[in-house]
XYZ file of C-alpha atoms in Angstrom:
565
model
C -12.415 19.374 -6.321
C -8.879 20.611 -5.916
C -5.732 20.468 -8.013
C -2.559 18.636 -7.074
C 0.130 21.109 -5.998
C 3.611 20.160 -7.114
C 6.550 20.964 -4.829
C 9.123 21.935 -5.968
C 8.731 23.345 -9.466
C 8.135 20.879 -12.266
C 9.400 21.625 -15.753
C 6.812 23.438 -17.781
C 6.659 25.159 -21.147
C 4.348 27.833 -19.708
C 5.868 31.202 -18.700
C 6.501 31.852 -15.018
C 3.938 33.693 -12.915
C 5.831 37.003 -13.067
C 5.788 36.958 -16.882
C 2.071 36.158 -16.919
C 1.419 39.139 -14.667
C 0.292 36.981 -11.754
C 1.409 37.133 -8.156
C 3.289 34.005 -7.090
C 1.639 32.016 -4.304
C 2.607 33.004 -0.798
C 5.035 30.660 0.900
C 5.803 30.539 4.613
C 9.615 30.262 4.762
C 9.597 29.299 8.444
C 9.701 25.614 9.346
C 6.582 24.387 11.088
C 6.968 23.840 14.835
C 7.982 20.431 16.087
C 5.237 18.776 18.188
C 6.146 18.204 21.811
C 4.396 14.852 21.589
C 6.203 13.928 18.361
C 7.771 10.588 17.509
C 10.631 9.173 19.500
C 13.320 8.302 16.973
C 16.978 7.415 16.971
C 19.260 10.426 16.351
C 19.035 11.470 12.720
C 20.499 13.986 10.340
C 18.179 16.959 10.474
C 17.584 19.408 7.641
C 16.843 22.642 9.510
C 16.677 25.040 6.596
C 13.399 26.674 5.636
C 11.219 25.089 3.004
C 11.730 27.628 0.205
C 9.348 27.022 -2.652
C 9.631 28.519 -6.138
C 6.462 29.688 -7.863
C 4.151 26.784 -8.540
C 4.001 25.501 -12.078
C 0.637 25.450 -13.838
C -1.347 22.317 -13.181
C -4.294 20.807 -15.043
C -7.836 21.653 -14.049
C -9.037 19.925 -10.886
C -10.502 16.482 -11.365
C -14.273 16.818 -11.397
C -15.763 13.380 -11.058
C -19.027 12.887 -12.909
C -19.678 9.644 -11.067
C -22.307 9.837 -9.739
C -24.020 13.078 -10.626
C -25.156 15.102 -7.618
C -28.799 14.274 -8.185
C -27.980 10.571 -8.199
C -26.015 10.438 -4.936
C -26.963 7.343 -2.953
C -27.355 7.478 0.808
C -24.397 5.151 1.294
C -20.802 6.056 2.198
C -19.414 4.692 -1.086
C -20.901 4.342 -4.565
C -20.013 1.750 -7.209
C -18.991 3.971 -10.139
C -17.390 1.286 -12.306
C -19.702 1.834 -15.263
C -19.556 5.615 -15.502
C -15.810 5.574 -14.774
C -15.266 3.308 -17.777
C -14.019 0.289 -15.844
C -15.361 -2.850 -17.467
C -12.794 -5.404 -16.401
C -13.504 -8.883 -15.146
C -11.404 -11.262 -13.131
C -11.229 -14.815 -14.492
C -9.627 -17.811 -12.811
C -7.055 -20.190 -14.247
C -8.568 -23.693 -14.297
C -5.184 -25.284 -13.499
C -5.009 -23.533 -10.140
C -8.587 -22.441 -9.485
C -9.071 -24.760 -6.537
C -6.543 -22.974 -4.347
C -4.714 -20.056 -6.001
C -7.362 -17.393 -5.554
C -5.743 -14.008 -5.842
C -6.057 -10.848 -7.849
C -3.856 -7.846 -8.554
C -4.918 -4.215 -8.285
C -2.374 -1.410 -8.105
C -2.411 2.408 -8.256
C 0.286 4.816 -9.519
C 0.769 7.710 -11.943
C 2.075 5.819 -14.968
C 2.325 8.660 -17.504
C 3.402 11.636 -15.398
C 0.186 13.654 -15.714
C -0.239 13.576 -11.887
C -3.526 11.638 -12.216
C -3.543 8.146 -10.725
C -3.772 5.173 -13.077
C -4.689 1.561 -12.415
C -3.466 -1.931 -13.303
C -5.846 -4.886 -12.908
C -4.843 -8.537 -13.351
C -6.480 -11.664 -14.664
C -5.427 -15.283 -14.179
C -6.224 -16.038 -17.824
C -3.775 -13.497 -19.212
C -6.104 -10.559 -19.784
C -4.373 -7.993 -17.597
C -5.371 -4.370 -18.212
C -3.768 -0.925 -17.841
C -6.254 1.911 -17.252
C -5.181 5.553 -17.494
C -7.062 8.010 -15.301
C -8.477 11.255 -16.636
C -9.513 14.674 -15.363
C -13.178 13.745 -15.078
C -12.676 10.651 -12.956
C -12.942 8.308 -15.944
C -10.455 5.689 -17.110
C -9.357 4.552 -20.542
C -7.819 1.163 -21.297
C -4.413 1.172 -22.975
C -4.422 -1.172 -25.980
C -1.419 -3.432 -26.459
C 0.045 -2.197 -23.174
C 2.472 -5.120 -22.895
C 0.878 -6.560 -19.730
C -1.290 -9.038 -21.615
C -0.519 -12.744 -21.825
C 0.621 -13.258 -18.222
C -1.496 -15.481 -15.965
C -1.294 -13.075 -13.077
C -2.256 -12.827 -9.445
C -0.751 -9.858 -7.613
C 0.492 -6.537 -9.001
C 2.730 -3.772 -7.656
C 3.874 -0.530 -9.298
C 7.237 1.103 -8.528
C 10.369 2.583 -10.068
C 12.433 -0.610 -10.095
C 15.398 0.591 -12.178
C 15.740 4.147 -10.913
C 14.983 5.884 -14.204
C 12.104 7.949 -12.841
C 9.437 5.924 -14.671
C 6.989 3.544 -12.998
C 7.476 -0.175 -13.680
C 5.175 -3.155 -13.023
C 5.766 -6.405 -11.164
C 3.330 -9.281 -11.663
C 3.152 -12.471 -9.612
C 2.117 -15.270 -11.933
C 1.099 -18.911 -11.852
C 4.237 -19.821 -13.790
C 7.091 -17.304 -13.763
C 6.739 -13.828 -12.320
C 7.375 -10.801 -14.525
C 9.056 -7.468 -13.947
C 7.982 -5.183 -16.791
C 9.661 -1.832 -17.414
C 7.448 1.175 -18.091
C 8.026 3.783 -20.804
C 6.038 6.578 -19.164
C 2.982 6.216 -21.394
C 1.206 3.266 -19.776
C 3.061 0.701 -21.886
C 5.425 -1.939 -20.504
C 8.074 -4.304 -21.841
C 10.243 -7.104 -20.413
C 13.702 -6.062 -19.188
C 16.860 -6.915 -21.150
C 18.082 -10.492 -21.021
C 19.560 -11.479 -17.685
C 17.621 -8.905 -15.667
C 14.367 -10.804 -15.131
C 13.181 -11.806 -11.651
C 12.792 -15.486 -12.473
C 10.575 -16.828 -9.715
C 8.702 -19.978 -10.805
C 6.624 -20.252 -7.608
C 2.892 -19.761 -7.380
C 3.077 -16.063 -6.601
C 0.599 -14.220 -4.396
C 1.880 -10.898 -3.079
C 5.113 -8.919 -3.402
C 6.309 -6.091 -1.167
C 9.157 -3.665 -1.875
C 11.682 -1.854 0.330
C 15.260 -0.638 0.290
C 16.259 -2.939 3.130
C 20.004 -2.383 2.655
C 19.849 1.392 2.203
C 21.689 1.494 -1.131
C 19.130 3.663 -2.909
C 17.143 1.089 -4.879
C 14.169 -1.086 -4.024
C 14.467 -4.759 -3.123
C 11.565 -7.221 -3.092
C 10.096 -10.189 -1.254
C 7.552 -12.404 -3.021
C 5.265 -14.772 -1.129
C 4.561 -18.009 -3.013
C 1.612 -20.216 -2.213
C 1.421 -23.927 -1.436
C -1.107 -25.494 -3.765
C -1.810 -29.117 -2.836
C -4.362 -29.889 -5.539
C -3.331 -27.711 -8.473
C -2.683 -29.432 -11.777
C -0.228 -28.491 -14.460
C 2.429 -26.844 -12.282
C 5.033 -29.616 -12.365
C 6.471 -28.705 -8.959
C 6.532 -30.229 -5.515
C 4.656 -28.540 -2.679
C 7.819 -27.018 -1.217
C 9.109 -25.908 -4.636
C 5.867 -24.020 -5.195
C 5.963 -22.500 -1.730
C 9.561 -21.284 -1.552
C 9.456 -17.495 -1.227
C 12.102 -15.294 -2.795
C 14.081 -12.299 -1.557
C 15.417 -10.157 -4.387
C 18.286 -7.741 -3.812
C 18.366 -4.885 -6.296
C 21.988 -4.377 -7.347
C 21.243 -1.180 -9.252
C 19.423 -0.234 -12.465
C 16.950 -3.040 -11.951
C 19.453 -5.907 -11.850
C 18.234 -8.364 -9.203
C 19.910 -11.214 -7.321
C 17.954 -13.801 -5.335
C 19.353 -13.801 -1.766
C 16.734 -15.749 0.161
C 19.425 -17.814 1.879
C 20.422 -14.667 3.791
C 17.208 -15.079 5.773
C 18.372 -18.315 7.373
C 16.415 -21.572 7.698
C 14.725 -22.211 4.312
C 11.682 -23.619 6.108
C 10.875 -20.117 7.357
C 10.054 -19.011 3.807
C 8.367 -22.207 2.653
C 4.833 -21.692 3.911
C 1.617 -21.150 1.989
C 2.540 -17.488 1.675
C -0.138 -14.908 0.985
C 1.295 -11.453 1.551
C 4.516 -9.883 2.859
C 4.844 -6.354 4.239
C 7.881 -4.242 5.033
C 7.605 -1.925 8.035
C 9.782 -0.669 10.858
C 8.052 -2.714 13.568
C 10.637 -1.939 16.268
C 11.151 1.721 15.312
C 14.928 1.410 14.961
C 15.166 3.192 11.619
C 15.278 0.261 9.170
C 12.577 -1.773 7.489
C 11.750 -5.269 8.716
C 9.890 -8.008 6.855
C 6.633 -9.611 8.033
C 4.983 -12.509 6.218
C 1.374 -13.728 6.401
C 1.097 -17.483 5.861
C -2.145 -19.377 5.251
C -3.001 -22.722 6.921
C -1.662 -21.914 10.389
C -1.826 -24.609 13.063
C -0.309 -25.462 16.442
C 2.905 -27.303 17.223
C 6.188 -27.197 15.368
C 6.272 -27.309 11.557
C 7.137 -30.515 9.736
C 10.597 -30.094 8.137
C 9.170 -31.715 5.011
C 6.031 -29.576 5.005
C 5.073 -25.918 4.826
C 5.596 -23.332 7.570
C 2.604 -23.230 9.907
C 2.704 -19.663 11.259
C 3.470 -16.074 10.354
C 7.126 -15.107 10.191
C 8.984 -11.894 11.080
C 12.495 -11.209 9.802
C 14.106 -8.442 11.857
C 16.544 -6.349 9.838
C 19.881 -6.339 11.700
C 21.943 -4.569 9.036
C 24.967 -5.553 6.940
C 27.395 -8.330 7.816
C 26.928 -12.094 8.229
C 28.438 -12.673 4.789
C 25.575 -10.711 3.259
C 22.810 -9.058 5.233
C 21.874 -10.004 8.803
C 18.365 -11.099 9.756
C 16.837 -12.576 12.911
C 13.543 -14.446 12.940
C 11.702 -12.645 15.752
C 7.989 -13.377 15.346
C 7.590 -15.194 18.638
C 9.365 -12.645 20.802
C 7.408 -9.840 19.122
C 4.019 -11.556 19.453
C 3.606 -11.712 15.675
C 3.785 -15.515 15.252
C 0.081 -15.760 14.409
C -1.194 -19.238 13.544
C -4.095 -18.299 11.332
C -5.340 -18.758 7.815
C -3.692 -15.371 7.348
C -4.575 -13.769 4.038
C -3.862 -10.036 3.997
C -1.746 -7.577 5.935
C -2.632 -3.966 6.700
C -0.045 -1.941 8.621
C -1.043 1.352 10.245
C -1.178 3.395 13.444
C -4.880 2.980 14.182
C -4.625 4.200 17.813
C -2.470 7.268 17.045
C 0.189 6.330 19.603
C 2.997 6.763 17.047
C 3.856 3.136 16.369
C 2.588 0.788 13.668
C -0.043 -1.863 14.367
C -0.953 -4.962 12.340
C -4.319 -6.167 11.038
C -4.818 -9.410 9.127
C -7.791 -11.349 7.850
C -8.530 -15.027 8.418
C -11.109 -17.573 7.259
C -12.929 -17.427 10.614
C -12.104 -14.129 12.360
C -9.795 -11.199 11.737
C -6.830 -10.417 13.988
C -5.763 -6.998 15.278
C -2.322 -6.847 16.914
C -1.569 -3.646 18.798
C 2.022 -2.432 19.021
C 2.876 -1.868 22.675
C 6.028 0.064 21.834
C 9.474 -1.242 21.027
C 8.061 -3.889 18.704
C 5.970 -5.927 21.158
C 2.433 -6.797 20.011
C -0.720 -8.031 21.774
C -4.012 -9.359 20.422
C -6.782 -6.777 20.915
C -9.278 -8.181 18.410
C -12.109 -8.774 20.873
C -11.921 -5.529 22.878
C -11.673 -3.642 19.582
C -15.032 -5.081 18.511
C -13.626 -7.023 15.551
C -14.403 -10.506 16.887
C -17.056 -11.442 14.333
C -17.278 -14.537 12.159
C -15.785 -13.446 8.891
C -13.954 -15.050 5.963
C -11.610 -12.193 5.114
C -9.284 -11.654 2.149
C -7.777 -8.311 1.111
C -7.729 -5.485 3.679
C -6.660 -1.873 4.006
C -6.498 0.970 6.527
C -8.072 4.241 5.378
C -9.524 7.295 7.083
C -12.685 7.239 5.015
C -14.457 9.948 7.049
C -11.440 12.277 7.539
C -11.812 12.341 11.324
C -8.113 11.654 12.004
C -8.519 7.968 12.936
C -7.757 5.075 10.584
C -10.726 2.899 9.664
C -10.706 -0.645 8.246
C -12.020 -2.207 5.058
C -11.803 -5.966 4.499
C -12.945 -7.980 1.493
C -15.137 -10.963 2.335
C -15.002 -14.486 0.971
C -17.880 -16.395 -0.598
C -21.067 -15.918 1.418
C -19.603 -13.122 3.561
C -20.156 -9.451 2.921
C -17.227 -7.075 2.682
C -16.772 -5.196 5.944
C -16.189 -1.529 6.726
C -15.370 -0.692 10.335
C -15.266 2.901 11.585
C -12.603 3.723 14.148
C -14.382 5.218 17.177
C -11.149 6.811 18.440
C -11.232 4.956 21.752
C -9.611 1.700 20.630
C -12.850 0.213 19.315
C -14.480 -0.080 15.899
C -18.091 0.264 14.780
C -19.399 -1.897 11.929
C -20.602 0.319 9.079
C -21.003 -2.437 6.501
C -24.765 -2.105 6.151
C -24.568 1.568 5.175
C -21.198 1.486 3.434
C -22.268 0.801 -0.135
C -18.969 -1.089 -0.279
C -20.320 -4.473 0.728
C -21.712 -7.366 -1.235
C -21.963 -11.133 -0.865
C -19.735 -11.963 -3.839
C -16.354 -13.588 -3.224
C -14.227 -10.463 -2.932
C -10.479 -11.078 -2.897
C -8.278 -8.049 -3.403
C -8.627 -4.381 -2.511
C -6.384 -1.351 -3.038
C -6.938 2.195 -1.789
C -6.265 5.581 -3.407
C -7.884 8.994 -3.695
C -8.147 8.629 -7.461
C -10.247 11.782 -7.978
C -8.135 13.885 -5.583
C -11.079 15.176 -3.558
C -9.618 14.158 -0.202
C -11.892 11.152 0.244
C -10.073 7.810 -0.108
C -11.578 5.440 -2.681
C -11.297 1.671 -3.216
C -10.964 -0.779 -6.083
C -12.164 -4.294 -5.227
C -11.791 -7.572 -7.133
C -14.455 -10.266 -7.084
C -13.616 -13.865 -7.954
C -14.712 -14.677 -11.525
C -16.598 -11.394 -11.614
C -16.079 -7.683 -12.310
C -13.701 -5.343 -10.592
C -15.559 -2.595 -8.747
C -14.457 1.023 -8.331
C -15.977 2.346 -5.116
C -15.967 6.122 -4.919
C -15.966 7.655 -1.436
C -18.775 10.209 -1.336
C -17.432 12.082 1.673
C -16.355 15.169 -0.278
C -19.961 15.730 -1.365
C -20.998 15.631 2.280
C -18.353 18.007 3.723
C -17.011 15.356 6.034
C -13.900 17.172 7.217
C -10.624 18.745 6.190
C -7.653 16.699 5.074
C -4.042 16.812 3.957
C -2.302 14.808 1.219
C 1.412 14.208 0.622
C 3.102 12.739 -2.441
C 6.735 12.185 -1.413
C 9.561 11.951 -3.945
C 12.775 10.514 -2.514
C 16.417 10.517 -3.472
C 18.981 8.015 -2.238
C 17.838 5.447 0.324
C 14.275 4.321 -0.312
C 14.479 5.150 -4.010
C 12.377 7.652 -5.899
C 9.271 6.109 -4.308
C 10.559 7.100 -0.820
C 9.571 3.721 0.588
C 9.985 3.759 4.352
C 9.605 7.533 4.649
C 7.435 8.643 7.544
C 5.219 11.660 8.028
C 3.745 13.010 11.258
C 0.880 15.508 11.111
C -0.025 17.448 14.261
C -3.263 19.358 14.791
C -4.222 22.026 17.316
C -5.756 19.557 19.761
C -2.400 17.761 20.160
C -3.354 14.776 18.005
C -0.378 13.408 16.038
C -0.958 11.051 13.098
C 1.737 8.796 11.643
C 1.941 7.321 8.138
C 4.740 5.284 6.500
C 5.216 4.872 2.734
C 4.830 1.237 1.636
C 4.597 -0.645 -1.656
C 2.821 -3.999 -1.453
C 0.248 -4.908 1.200
C -3.365 -6.086 1.467
C -3.356 -9.238 -0.736
C -1.595 -9.022 -4.108
C -2.199 -5.278 -4.087
C -0.491 -1.946 -4.537
C -2.133 0.893 -2.639
C -1.089 4.377 -3.651
C 2.149 5.568 -2.042
C 0.560 8.968 -1.437
C -0.096 9.654 2.258
C -3.546 10.850 3.352
C -4.439 12.426 6.699
C -7.929 13.331 7.880
C -8.080 16.530 9.909
C -11.780 16.759 10.750
C -12.538 20.223 12.129
C -9.042 20.608 13.640
C -6.468 23.203 12.588
C -3.192 22.004 11.085
C -0.152 22.859 13.208
C 2.829 21.048 11.726
C 4.017 18.414 9.280
C 7.262 16.571 9.929
C 8.927 14.178 7.485
C 11.601 11.592 8.097
C 13.129 10.396 4.831
C 14.417 6.813 4.540
C 18.035 7.896 5.144
C 17.044 9.384 8.517
C 17.015 13.015 7.403
C 14.192 14.928 9.076
C 12.396 17.898 7.609
C 9.565 20.173 8.729
C 7.418 21.415 5.856
C 4.717 24.027 5.479
C 2.080 22.638 3.123
C -1.553 23.599 2.620
C -4.449 21.410 3.671
C -7.378 20.255 1.541
C -5.093 19.558 -1.396
C -2.440 17.087 -2.521
C 1.139 18.403 -2.292
C 4.210 16.849 -3.840
C 7.339 17.245 -1.687
C 10.778 16.282 -2.956
C 13.524 15.230 -0.567
C 16.161 17.990 -0.240
C 19.545 17.386 -1.766
C 22.185 16.366 0.788
């Protein structure tokens, strides 16, 4: 296992390397070369100075996961290590909404600044849990963490108020909650007048700095529950989604009317996602709605298709948006549950995967923000009741693979990306599949061994931590980036992009996102599989358009802070 390298220097009480009599680590002061096949972007401010790194500060010992012990390694790709990792958390449903509001929250972030990833898991009966990660791959529950008592679905972790500490947003069956962190794994409600008071039946929330003012805004998808008791709201009142503009220091204003026709945000919403679908330098908003059907929507009923709000910038008496799902080919009429956004074909634009109650849907970006359905030729046209989903390069071969949680009676699916536009079903040998009703999934390399792991929620059952066993099987080199932003995109650097080029000319693209899958918060750290290739260059584009070439090592996690203007 390998330690997380922090770039630049973090404050430390230990003496510098020169005082300790050690040689400082070698640093290549020359920017890495720009790939000829690199991304085509609008003109941007470019930071051309060398990446000059001070001596690295001491870091804790590498995480050495004891789960499972070497002699107990199964022959599967993943192992359920919930017990030995100390995760004994169950998901329970709220009887008032159990018929239709079936969602869970699972989110990863470093809550206490020790560089080890922590975990928040939700419960519809108010038994939410904060789990702090440790250096042996085990977790410890935080008592009286302040997240208890909320009947919660989705969860996301972010720095909402710009104080450098991770906060927590919960979507709830009554009123959502934004809870401010104190840096120890404890949370508290914000001061009076700063709450995000959304009474809808919340599923997923996604975060982005859509107006470029340096703090993160949010969109929450609310569900339409036709048979739920005890909510005291009409169908459309439950379903009305909310767009929250962050006015600074975590003060939010609901500005959903900026998006235009209210019917567009009144569907049975499952999950939103922010991503730059048209590659014009700003983040657009895509929304997965359940219960899709043909024809035009009833003005008195819920929206019947997926919706895309194209970000057109300031003006229009607020902020300008255009509903562009049809022209982009993203107006899917499905029982859309989750969204996973990633460049699975390595052509340097972002593609869209979503699950459905009958068959998943893979929409390939043709460039310029035009999408086509490639589900069948990709080999994903199988009967499948899908819920949460995520892209991950589980085998570190440089091509994004797919994991999707399965509904009742359907196994969870793991598809390996063959690198030729098709996928191979690995579910039978994955160790990450069962026939329980899995709902949510969130990905992170929690033990920092370069193999991406999963946490999965099962309806009215235990959460499962699935450890990727690839590092024990030498399945390829890798590179990890933990980006720290300043200005646009916030500290979390949401919307930042990274391109990694290897010696065979392959270029991989990743974009930082908060909120995807279904009610989930994947880690914001960016993982790239290298296989047996040699690393040539790493290019970053920060949310404000500044570009930067960095020289970072492979087979470790590196923290890179955005240069000062």
